[in-house]
mmCIF file of C-alpha atoms and ligand atoms in Angstrom:
data_model
loop_
_atom_site.group_PDB
_atom_site.id
_atom_site.type_symbol
_atom_site.label_atom_id
_atom_site.label_comp_id
_atom_site.label_asym_id
_atom_site.label_seq_id
_atom_site.Cartn_x
_atom_site.Cartn_y
_atom_site.Cartn_z
ATOM 1 C CA UNK A 18 62.552 124.006 109.517
ATOM 2 C CA UNK A 19 66.023 124.324 110.882
ATOM 3 C CA UNK A 20 69.028 124.764 108.395
ATOM 4 C CA UNK A 21 72.419 123.431 109.753
ATOM 5 C CA UNK A 22 74.994 126.135 108.923
ATOM 6 C CA UNK A 23 77.127 125.303 105.830
ATOM 7 C CA UNK A 24 80.758 124.177 106.463
ATOM 8 C CA UNK A 25 83.391 126.904 105.410
ATOM 9 C CA UNK A 26 86.094 126.936 102.644
ATOM 10 C CA UNK A 27 88.757 129.521 102.607
ATOM 11 C CA UNK A 28 91.316 129.939 99.937
ATOM 12 C CA UNK A 29 93.123 133.055 98.345
ATOM 13 C CA UNK A 30 95.626 134.502 95.783
ATOM 14 C CA UNK A 31 98.327 136.847 96.252
ATOM 15 C CA UNK A 32 97.600 139.561 93.714
ATOM 16 C CA UNK A 33 100.645 139.471 91.470
ATOM 17 C CA UNK A 34 99.080 139.516 88.088
ATOM 18 C CA UNK A 35 96.548 137.860 85.990
ATOM 19 C CA UNK A 36 95.427 134.312 86.451
ATOM 20 C CA UNK A 37 96.490 131.662 84.061
ATOM 21 C CA UNK A 38 95.275 128.126 83.105
ATOM 22 C CA UNK A 39 97.535 126.708 85.758
ATOM 23 C CA UNK A 40 95.598 128.486 88.600
ATOM 24 C CA UNK A 41 92.378 127.315 86.821
ATOM 25 C CA UNK A 42 93.105 123.538 86.871
ATOM 26 C CA UNK A 43 94.802 123.645 90.076
ATOM 27 C CA UNK A 44 92.496 125.360 92.150
ATOM 28 C CA UNK A 45 89.732 127.643 90.369
ATOM 29 C CA UNK A 46 87.631 124.643 89.243
ATOM 30 C CA UNK A 47 87.511 123.279 92.842
ATOM 31 C CA UNK A 48 86.414 126.658 94.164
ATOM 32 C CA UNK A 49 83.648 126.817 91.472
ATOM 33 C CA UNK A 50 82.476 123.339 92.686
ATOM 34 C CA UNK A 51 82.806 124.022 96.439
ATOM 35 C CA UNK A 52 80.911 127.262 96.212
ATOM 36 C CA UNK A 53 77.793 125.228 95.398
ATOM 37 C CA UNK A 54 77.997 123.359 98.836
ATOM 38 C CA UNK A 55 79.939 125.361 101.215
ATOM 39 C CA UNK A 56 80.303 128.729 102.542
ATOM 40 C CA UNK A 57 83.205 130.120 100.632
ATOM 41 C CA UNK A 58 85.727 132.885 101.468
ATOM 42 C CA UNK A 59 88.115 134.074 98.624
ATOM 43 C CA UNK A 60 90.951 136.038 100.020
ATOM 44 C CA UNK A 61 92.788 138.681 98.380
ATOM 45 C CA UNK A 62 96.127 138.406 100.050
ATOM 46 C CA UNK A 63 97.149 142.193 99.186
ATOM 47 C CA UNK A 64 99.139 142.328 102.408
ATOM 48 C CA UNK A 65 101.387 139.395 101.146
ATOM 49 C CA UNK A 66 102.068 141.303 98.001
ATOM 50 C CA UNK A 67 103.771 143.831 99.959
ATOM 51 C CA UNK A 68 106.346 141.375 101.307
ATOM 52 C CA UNK A 69 108.148 141.182 98.068
ATOM 53 C CA UNK A 70 106.896 144.394 96.398
ATOM 54 C CA UNK A 71 106.521 147.230 98.865
ATOM 55 C CA UNK A 72 107.933 149.601 96.601
ATOM 56 C CA UNK A 73 104.884 148.945 94.080
ATOM 57 C CA UNK A 74 101.919 150.041 95.822
ATOM 58 C CA UNK A 75 100.129 151.121 92.525
ATOM 59 C CA UNK A 76 100.796 147.751 90.944
ATOM 60 C CA UNK A 77 99.355 145.920 94.000
ATOM 61 C CA UNK A 78 96.288 147.834 94.021
ATOM 62 C CA UNK A 79 95.791 147.444 90.136
ATOM 63 C CA UNK A 80 96.432 143.549 90.539
ATOM 64 C CA UNK A 81 94.047 143.317 93.433
ATOM 65 C CA UNK A 82 91.172 144.731 91.448
ATOM 66 C CA UNK A 83 92.263 142.670 88.301
ATOM 67 C CA UNK A 84 92.367 139.280 90.086
ATOM 68 C CA UNK A 85 88.751 139.881 91.267
ATOM 69 C CA UNK A 86 87.899 140.382 87.664
ATOM 70 C CA UNK A 87 89.398 136.962 86.891
ATOM 71 C CA UNK A 88 87.297 135.389 89.728
ATOM 72 C CA UNK A 89 84.234 136.712 88.691
ATOM 73 C CA UNK A 90 84.988 135.908 85.136
ATOM 74 C CA UNK A 91 85.463 132.340 86.033
ATOM 75 C CA UNK A 92 82.096 132.157 87.666
ATOM 76 C CA UNK A 93 82.793 132.945 91.481
ATOM 77 C CA UNK A 94 79.424 134.134 92.645
ATOM 78 C CA UNK A 95 79.636 137.307 94.949
ATOM 79 C CA UNK A 96 76.204 136.628 96.246
ATOM 80 C CA UNK A 97 77.183 133.153 97.357
ATOM 81 C CA UNK A 98 80.724 133.570 98.162
ATOM 82 C CA UNK A 99 82.671 136.318 99.924
ATOM 83 C CA UNK A 100 85.579 138.132 98.117
ATOM 84 C CA UNK A 101 87.670 139.267 101.062
ATOM 85 C CA UNK A 102 90.421 141.977 101.224
ATOM 86 C CA UNK A 103 93.063 140.801 103.686
ATOM 87 C CA UNK A 104 94.071 144.354 104.720
ATOM 88 C CA UNK A 105 90.610 145.186 105.981
ATOM 89 C CA UNK A 106 90.361 142.053 108.180
ATOM 90 C CA UNK A 107 92.174 143.090 111.412
ATOM 91 C CA UNK A 108 91.639 139.738 113.075
ATOM 92 C CA UNK A 109 94.120 138.154 110.569
ATOM 93 C CA UNK A 110 96.848 140.762 111.646
ATOM 94 C CA UNK A 111 96.346 139.982 115.335
ATOM 95 C CA UNK A 112 96.064 136.135 114.922
ATOM 96 C CA UNK A 113 99.342 136.336 112.945
ATOM 97 C CA UNK A 114 101.083 137.571 115.998
ATOM 98 C CA UNK A 115 99.662 135.128 118.269
ATOM 99 C CA UNK A 116 100.461 132.211 115.753
ATOM 100 C CA UNK A 117 104.033 133.318 115.262
ATOM 101 C CA UNK A 118 104.714 132.330 118.895
ATOM 102 C CA UNK A 119 103.354 128.780 118.368
ATOM 103 C CA UNK A 120 105.832 127.822 115.699
ATOM 104 C CA UNK A 121 109.870 127.697 115.821
ATOM 105 C CA UNK A 122 111.471 130.082 113.662
ATOM 106 C CA UNK A 123 113.654 127.649 112.167
ATOM 107 C CA UNK A 124 110.535 125.733 111.190
ATOM 108 C CA UNK A 125 109.332 128.592 109.214
ATOM 109 C CA UNK A 126 112.604 128.952 107.494
ATOM 110 C CA UNK A 127 112.598 125.319 106.418
ATOM 111 C CA UNK A 128 109.259 125.633 104.853
ATOM 112 C CA UNK A 129 109.982 124.420 101.235
ATOM 113 C CA UNK A 130 107.551 126.673 99.599
ATOM 114 C CA UNK A 131 109.421 129.653 101.051
ATOM 115 C CA UNK A 132 112.657 128.486 99.859
ATOM 116 C CA UNK A 133 111.419 127.730 96.147
ATOM 117 C CA UNK A 134 110.006 131.283 96.235
ATOM 118 C CA UNK A 135 113.503 132.773 97.294
ATOM 119 C CA UNK A 136 115.039 130.980 94.434
ATOM 120 C CA UNK A 137 112.478 131.638 91.820
ATOM 121 C CA UNK A 138 112.273 135.347 92.680
ATOM 122 C CA UNK A 139 115.941 135.693 93.193
ATOM 123 C CA UNK A 140 115.467 137.201 96.544
ATOM 124 C CA UNK A 141 118.851 135.962 97.836
ATOM 125 C CA UNK A 142 119.264 136.927 101.463
ATOM 126 C CA UNK A 143 117.792 140.348 100.694
ATOM 127 C CA UNK A 144 114.238 139.453 101.541
ATOM 128 C CA UNK A 145 112.356 141.724 104.124
ATOM 129 C CA UNK A 146 111.691 140.286 107.598
ATOM 130 C CA UNK A 147 107.871 140.127 106.504
ATOM 131 C CA UNK A 148 108.482 137.801 103.700
ATOM 132 C CA UNK A 149 108.812 134.645 105.829
ATOM 133 C CA UNK A 150 106.446 135.940 108.297
ATOM 134 C CA UNK A 151 103.802 135.674 105.286
ATOM 135 C CA UNK A 152 103.636 132.035 105.914
ATOM 136 C CA UNK A 153 102.528 132.495 109.521
ATOM 137 C CA UNK A 154 100.093 135.041 108.238
ATOM 138 C CA UNK A 155 98.712 132.425 105.813
ATOM 139 C CA UNK A 156 97.738 130.303 108.819
ATOM 140 C CA UNK A 157 95.870 133.186 110.214
ATOM 141 C CA UNK A 158 94.227 133.716 106.927
ATOM 142 C CA UNK A 159 92.891 130.261 106.972
ATOM 143 C CA UNK A 160 92.077 129.848 110.666
ATOM 144 C CA UNK A 161 90.390 133.119 111.060
ATOM 145 C CA UNK A 162 87.607 131.287 109.054
ATOM 146 C CA UNK A 163 87.835 127.881 110.663
ATOM 147 C CA UNK A 164 87.390 126.275 107.454
ATOM 148 C CA UNK A 165 87.255 122.292 106.766
ATOM 149 C CA UNK A 166 88.791 122.720 103.086
ATOM 150 C CA UNK A 167 91.514 124.741 101.555
ATOM 151 C CA UNK A 168 91.462 124.444 97.826
ATOM 152 C CA UNK A 169 94.991 125.042 96.517
ATOM 153 C CA UNK A 170 97.680 124.272 93.927
ATOM 154 C CA UNK A 171 100.174 121.750 94.875
ATOM 155 C CA UNK A 172 102.815 124.607 95.646
ATOM 156 C CA UNK A 173 100.795 125.637 98.646
ATOM 157 C CA UNK A 174 100.461 122.248 100.466
ATOM 158 C CA UNK A 175 103.588 122.914 102.602
ATOM 159 C CA UNK A 176 101.922 126.165 103.852
ATOM 160 C CA UNK A 177 98.716 124.268 104.641
ATOM 161 C CA UNK A 178 100.680 121.544 106.605
ATOM 162 C CA UNK A 179 102.240 124.497 108.661
ATOM 163 C CA UNK A 180 98.859 125.823 109.307
ATOM 164 C CA UNK A 181 97.709 122.386 110.471
ATOM 165 C CA UNK A 182 100.510 122.331 112.809
ATOM 166 C CA UNK A 183 99.692 125.619 114.343
ATOM 167 C CA UNK A 184 95.944 124.701 114.784
ATOM 168 C CA UNK A 185 96.758 121.560 116.525
ATOM 169 C CA UNK A 186 99.327 123.299 118.968
ATOM 170 C CA UNK A 187 96.689 126.002 119.684
ATOM 171 C CA UNK A 188 94.134 123.660 120.585
ATOM 172 C CA UNK A 189 96.430 121.653 122.807
ATOM 173 C CA UNK A 190 97.845 124.613 124.550
ATOM 174 C CA UNK A 191 94.827 126.694 125.064
ATOM 175 C CA UNK A 192 91.784 124.379 124.844
ATOM 176 C CA UNK A 193 92.980 121.345 126.534
ATOM 177 C CA UNK A 194 92.718 119.317 123.668
ATOM 178 C CA UNK A 195 95.055 115.969 124.044
ATOM 179 C CA UNK A 196 97.913 115.851 121.942
ATOM 180 C CA UNK A 197 96.993 112.262 120.620
ATOM 181 C CA UNK A 198 93.465 113.472 119.343
ATOM 182 C CA UNK A 199 92.895 112.551 115.875
ATOM 183 C CA UNK A 200 92.621 115.772 113.425
ATOM 184 C CA UNK A 201 88.892 115.265 112.588
ATOM 185 C CA UNK A 202 88.072 115.194 116.428
ATOM 186 C CA UNK A 203 89.942 118.515 117.450
ATOM 187 C CA UNK A 204 86.842 120.604 117.150
ATOM 188 C CA UNK A 205 84.483 118.190 119.016
ATOM 189 C CA UNK A 206 87.164 117.805 121.588
ATOM 190 C CA UNK A 207 86.860 121.493 122.398
ATOM 191 C CA UNK A 208 89.475 123.108 120.169
ATOM 192 C CA UNK A 209 88.759 126.548 118.628
ATOM 193 C CA UNK A 210 90.308 125.392 115.247
ATOM 194 C CA UNK A 211 89.276 122.410 113.127
ATOM 195 C CA UNK A 212 92.233 121.000 111.355
ATOM 196 C CA UNK A 213 91.747 121.977 107.702
ATOM 197 C CA UNK A 214 92.631 119.833 104.782
ATOM 198 C CA UNK A 215 94.229 120.990 101.540
ATOM 199 C CA UNK A 216 92.289 120.157 98.389
ATOM 200 C CA UNK A 217 94.658 120.021 95.374
ATOM 201 C CA UNK A 218 92.839 120.219 91.826
ATOM 202 C CA UNK A 219 93.023 117.537 89.070
ATOM 203 C CA UNK A 220 96.335 118.975 87.677
ATOM 204 C CA UNK A 221 98.446 120.154 90.743
ATOM 205 C CA UNK A 222 101.150 121.258 88.549
ATOM 206 C CA UNK A 223 100.454 122.396 85.035
ATOM 207 C CA UNK A 224 103.469 122.519 82.735
ATOM 208 C CA UNK A 225 103.957 125.888 80.798
ATOM 209 C CA UNK A 226 104.066 126.450 77.077
ATOM 210 C CA UNK A 227 107.969 125.973 77.309
ATOM 211 C CA UNK A 228 107.047 122.242 77.932
ATOM 212 C CA UNK A 229 109.571 122.281 80.970
ATOM 213 C CA UNK A 230 108.645 124.304 83.798
ATOM 214 C CA UNK A 231 105.463 124.823 85.775
ATOM 215 C CA UNK A 232 103.266 127.454 84.153
ATOM 216 C CA UNK A 233 103.922 130.813 85.798
ATOM 217 C CA UNK A 234 103.603 134.439 85.014
ATOM 218 C CA UNK A 235 107.443 135.172 85.735
ATOM 219 C CA UNK A 236 108.639 132.408 83.519
ATOM 220 C CA UNK A 237 106.880 133.773 80.527
ATOM 221 C CA UNK A 238 105.089 130.462 79.750
ATOM 222 C CA UNK A 239 101.568 131.202 80.654
ATOM 223 C CA UNK A 240 98.268 131.308 79.022
ATOM 224 C CA UNK A 241 96.198 133.798 80.869
ATOM 225 C CA UNK A 242 92.564 133.386 81.413
ATOM 226 C CA UNK A 243 92.091 136.896 79.731
ATOM 227 C CA UNK A 244 94.138 136.032 76.688
ATOM 228 C CA UNK A 245 92.434 136.642 73.400
ATOM 229 C CA UNK A 246 91.657 133.547 70.957
ATOM 230 C CA UNK A 247 94.486 134.759 68.802
ATOM 231 C CA UNK A 248 96.946 134.906 71.773
ATOM 232 C CA UNK A 249 96.215 131.295 72.716
ATOM 233 C CA UNK A 250 96.578 130.293 69.105
ATOM 234 C CA UNK A 251 99.896 131.878 69.000
ATOM 235 C CA UNK A 252 101.190 130.458 72.177
ATOM 236 C CA UNK A 253 100.154 126.941 71.446
ATOM 237 C CA UNK A 254 101.478 127.211 67.901
ATOM 238 C CA UNK A 255 104.822 128.378 69.177
ATOM 239 C CA UNK A 256 105.295 125.284 71.563
ATOM 240 C CA UNK A 257 108.106 122.862 70.890
ATOM 241 C CA UNK A 258 106.821 119.327 70.619
ATOM 242 C CA UNK A 259 109.750 117.788 72.263
ATOM 243 C CA UNK A 260 111.245 116.330 69.275
ATOM 244 C CA UNK A 261 111.643 117.063 65.466
ATOM 245 C CA UNK A 262 110.109 114.592 63.275
ATOM 246 C CA UNK A 263 108.091 114.406 60.011
ATOM 247 C CA UNK A 264 104.392 113.353 60.156
ATOM 248 C CA UNK A 265 105.138 110.081 58.800
ATOM 249 C CA UNK A 266 107.551 109.074 61.383
ATOM 250 C CA UNK A 267 106.773 107.556 64.828
ATOM 251 C CA UNK A 268 106.633 110.267 67.612
ATOM 252 C CA UNK A 269 106.969 110.077 71.438
ATOM 253 C CA UNK A 270 103.606 111.062 72.921
ATOM 254 C CA UNK A 271 105.172 111.323 76.558
ATOM 255 C CA UNK A 272 107.746 113.967 75.686
ATOM 256 C CA UNK A 273 105.397 116.250 73.733
ATOM 257 C CA UNK A 274 103.667 118.667 76.173
ATOM 258 C CA UNK A 275 101.145 119.599 73.746
ATOM 259 C CA UNK A 276 99.490 116.033 74.493
ATOM 260 C CA UNK A 277 99.512 117.036 78.224
ATOM 261 C CA UNK A 278 97.161 119.959 77.354
ATOM 262 C CA UNK A 279 95.160 117.598 75.035
ATOM 263 C CA UNK A 280 94.593 115.380 78.077
ATOM 264 C CA UNK A 281 93.584 118.064 80.304
ATOM 265 C CA UNK A 282 91.590 120.315 78.098
ATOM 266 C CA UNK A 283 90.153 118.156 75.315
ATOM 267 C CA UNK A 284 86.682 116.704 76.516
ATOM 268 C CA UNK A 285 86.453 114.015 73.876
ATOM 269 C CA UNK A 286 88.785 111.392 75.374
ATOM 270 C CA UNK A 287 88.397 108.962 72.507
ATOM 271 C CA UNK A 288 89.514 111.409 70.028
ATOM 272 C CA UNK A 289 92.663 112.288 71.986
ATOM 273 C CA UNK A 290 93.382 108.573 72.177
ATOM 274 C CA UNK A 291 93.042 108.317 68.406
ATOM 275 C CA UNK A 292 95.479 111.222 67.998
ATOM 276 C CA UNK A 293 98.003 109.582 70.347
ATOM 277 C CA UNK A 294 97.799 106.398 68.305
ATOM 278 C CA UNK A 295 98.241 108.018 65.056
ATOM 279 C CA UNK A 296 101.172 110.168 66.476
ATOM 280 C CA UNK A 297 102.890 107.070 67.856
ATOM 281 C CA UNK A 298 102.511 105.128 64.401
ATOM 282 C CA UNK A 299 103.590 108.025 62.469
ATOM 283 C CA UNK A 300 100.356 108.018 60.606
ATOM 284 C CA UNK A 301 100.662 111.165 58.703
ATOM 285 C CA UNK A 302 99.951 113.379 61.720
ATOM 286 C CA UNK A 303 101.630 116.715 61.833
ATOM 287 C CA UNK A 304 102.036 118.848 64.930
ATOM 288 C CA UNK A 305 99.707 121.346 63.569
ATOM 289 C CA UNK A 306 96.954 118.518 63.587
ATOM 290 C CA UNK A 307 97.670 117.861 67.411
ATOM 291 C CA UNK A 308 97.755 121.690 68.211
ATOM 292 C CA UNK A 309 94.507 122.555 66.454
ATOM 293 C CA UNK A 310 91.949 120.740 68.664
ATOM 294 C CA UNK A 311 93.998 121.772 71.755
ATOM 295 C CA UNK A 312 93.628 125.533 70.676
ATOM 296 C CA UNK A 313 90.089 124.911 70.033
ATOM 297 C CA UNK A 314 89.358 123.214 73.381
ATOM 298 C CA UNK A 315 91.216 125.997 75.579
ATOM 299 C CA UNK A 316 89.318 128.517 73.597
ATOM 300 C CA UNK A 317 86.131 126.903 74.257
ATOM 301 C CA UNK A 318 87.087 126.861 78.005
ATOM 302 C CA UNK A 319 88.010 130.499 77.890
ATOM 303 C CA UNK A 320 85.094 131.798 75.729
ATOM 304 C CA UNK A 321 82.614 132.049 78.772
ATOM 305 C CA UNK A 322 85.247 133.503 81.006
ATOM 306 C CA UNK A 323 85.970 136.145 78.294
ATOM 307 C CA UNK A 324 82.186 136.882 78.061
ATOM 308 C CA UNK A 325 81.678 137.347 81.675
ATOM 309 C CA UNK A 326 84.917 139.363 82.166
ATOM 310 C CA UNK A 327 83.658 141.939 79.423
ATOM 311 C CA UNK A 328 80.905 143.135 81.948
ATOM 312 C CA UNK A 329 83.531 144.368 84.383
ATOM 313 C CA UNK A 330 85.856 145.946 81.640
ATOM 314 C CA UNK A 331 83.764 149.031 81.308
ATOM 315 C CA UNK A 332 84.272 152.435 82.913
ATOM 316 C CA UNK A 333 82.280 151.248 85.941
ATOM 317 C CA UNK A 334 84.023 147.767 86.188
ATOM 318 C CA UNK A 335 86.365 148.972 88.999
ATOM 319 C CA UNK A 336 83.595 150.387 91.023
ATOM 320 C CA UNK A 337 81.479 147.301 90.661
ATOM 321 C CA UNK A 338 84.505 145.331 91.826
ATOM 322 C CA UNK A 339 85.049 147.653 94.740
ATOM 323 C CA UNK A 340 81.463 147.220 95.934
ATOM 324 C CA UNK A 341 81.997 143.419 95.772
ATOM 325 C CA UNK A 342 84.948 143.628 97.942
ATOM 326 C CA UNK A 343 83.376 145.835 100.309
ATOM 327 C CA UNK A 344 80.168 143.569 100.832
ATOM 328 C CA UNK A 345 82.181 140.467 100.985
ATOM 329 C CA UNK A 346 84.873 141.746 103.493
ATOM 330 C CA UNK A 347 82.148 142.949 105.767
ATOM 331 C CA UNK A 348 80.450 139.510 105.874
ATOM 332 C CA UNK A 349 84.012 138.073 106.433
ATOM 333 C CA UNK A 350 84.779 140.329 109.471
ATOM 334 C CA UNK A 351 81.759 138.829 111.279
ATOM 335 C CA UNK A 352 83.265 135.522 111.102
ATOM 336 C CA UNK A 353 87.072 136.472 111.817
ATOM 337 C CA UNK A 354 86.119 138.634 114.747
ATOM 338 C CA UNK A 355 84.196 135.748 116.183
ATOM 339 C CA UNK A 356 86.993 133.532 115.728
ATOM 340 C CA UNK A 357 89.483 135.986 117.266
ATOM 341 C CA UNK A 358 87.211 136.525 120.378
ATOM 342 C CA UNK A 359 87.077 132.714 120.825
ATOM 343 C CA UNK A 360 90.852 132.418 120.430
ATOM 344 C CA UNK A 361 91.516 135.290 122.875
ATOM 345 C CA UNK A 362 89.047 133.718 125.321
ATOM 346 C CA UNK A 363 90.919 130.505 125.013
ATOM 347 C CA UNK A 364 94.242 132.341 125.635
ATOM 348 C CA UNK A 365 92.750 133.937 128.816
ATOM 349 C CA UNK A 366 92.983 137.182 127.055
ATOM 350 C CA UNK A 367 89.063 137.912 127.217
ATOM 351 C CA UNK A 368 88.949 141.401 129.023
ATOM 352 C CA UNK A 369 85.934 142.450 127.152
ATOM 353 C CA UNK A 370 84.850 142.831 123.495
ATOM 354 C CA UNK A 371 86.049 145.352 120.981
ATOM 355 C CA UNK A 372 83.475 148.051 121.677
ATOM 356 C CA UNK A 373 84.758 147.918 125.338
ATOM 357 C CA UNK A 374 88.058 149.370 124.285
ATOM 358 C CA UNK A 375 87.403 151.303 121.215
ATOM 359 C CA UNK A 376 84.168 153.038 122.189
HETATM 360 N N1 LIG B 30 100.131 132.055 99.175
HETATM 361 C C1 LIG B 30 99.011 131.758 98.375
HETATM 362 C C2 LIG B 30 99.634 131.933 96.915
HETATM 363 O O1 LIG B 30 100.540 132.675 96.760
HETATM 364 C C3 LIG B 30 97.946 132.996 98.625
HETATM 365 C C4 LIG B 30 97.285 132.965 99.918
HETATM 366 C C5 LIG B 30 97.351 133.648 100.904
HETATM 367 C C6 LIG B 30 96.300 131.731 100.537
HETATM 368 N N2 LIG B 30 96.591 133.300 101.798
HETATM 369 C C7 LIG B 30 95.876 132.067 101.649
HETATM 370 C C8 LIG B 30 96.154 130.557 99.655
HETATM 371 C C9 LIG B 30 95.208 131.303 102.297
HETATM 372 C C10 LIG B 30 95.226 129.587 100.633
HETATM 373 C C11 LIG B 30 94.845 129.975 101.777
HETATM 374 O O2 LIG B 30 98.886 131.440 95.994
#
């Protein structure tokens, strides 16, 4: 019996703290689904963390371990999928250099995701040289694995678009792929790189508990996957429903962010419709009555995540995580080294394999 190799998927997170519900509905859910069918690589972008926090190496290390715990808690299966540590995949750093020469400096600086980040983090014009470079690095993160899909939140789509441009340019310059070749035909036309597609989750942008901005750790409006049932309850109960009204006055569903959560997290859609109906009519429905089933639904989603997380919270937890990182990264390097060798061959840089020069 022959088995065709599974197509690959790559995505990653920058270790900046714990994951929240926005990550879950934006990308994690897709990852869990994809790992059933594809060969998945989940990258810890710890190098990228240094682009804005080079003065915080201890924090970056702790966040790196913590994010793996979040992944495992969600159901990422390290037997099936690879957990990959960016700083131990040298092919990524090398490809970053080659790719940086295939994209105009000003094109990188116009990347809207970088601009948003500069504003959100208040970086002004003091950011490091490495900060915008990370966008090129992200092209290398992805292309090192020659994946077909990249599951990400909406904010990352601009990066994936840049990655697609780099892949097309590389295939054209070094593999003789005609410029008019369709994206899906680049690989069969002899390109080293397939043109990967971004895959955004069912909710690309989840509103935070402030009801205004996107859920984000730095905006203090996040419900974390590791929050206790009590914390979830407290955060939802503190949400402003968008209007002040008495339970017997008609309410506007559309301006109440609690209903966004109801739509996303409550499985019983008929029940949600009934709640909305009563709310609109002012049928004696207080905000607490809308919030209670939302709290319950979120806790129901988080309960198994909390239970799996507990396995890694003991004193051996960090060692277990490090073992998983080592095993996954080793498997990942086999793919990334193969990609790098193919890329260098195409660039007429094939003078011998690594062993020739390191031995
Ligand atoms: N920049 C991404 C984020 O901040 C993380 C990331 C790094 C990534 N490399 C990647 C995502 C490759 C997808 C593919 O969320």
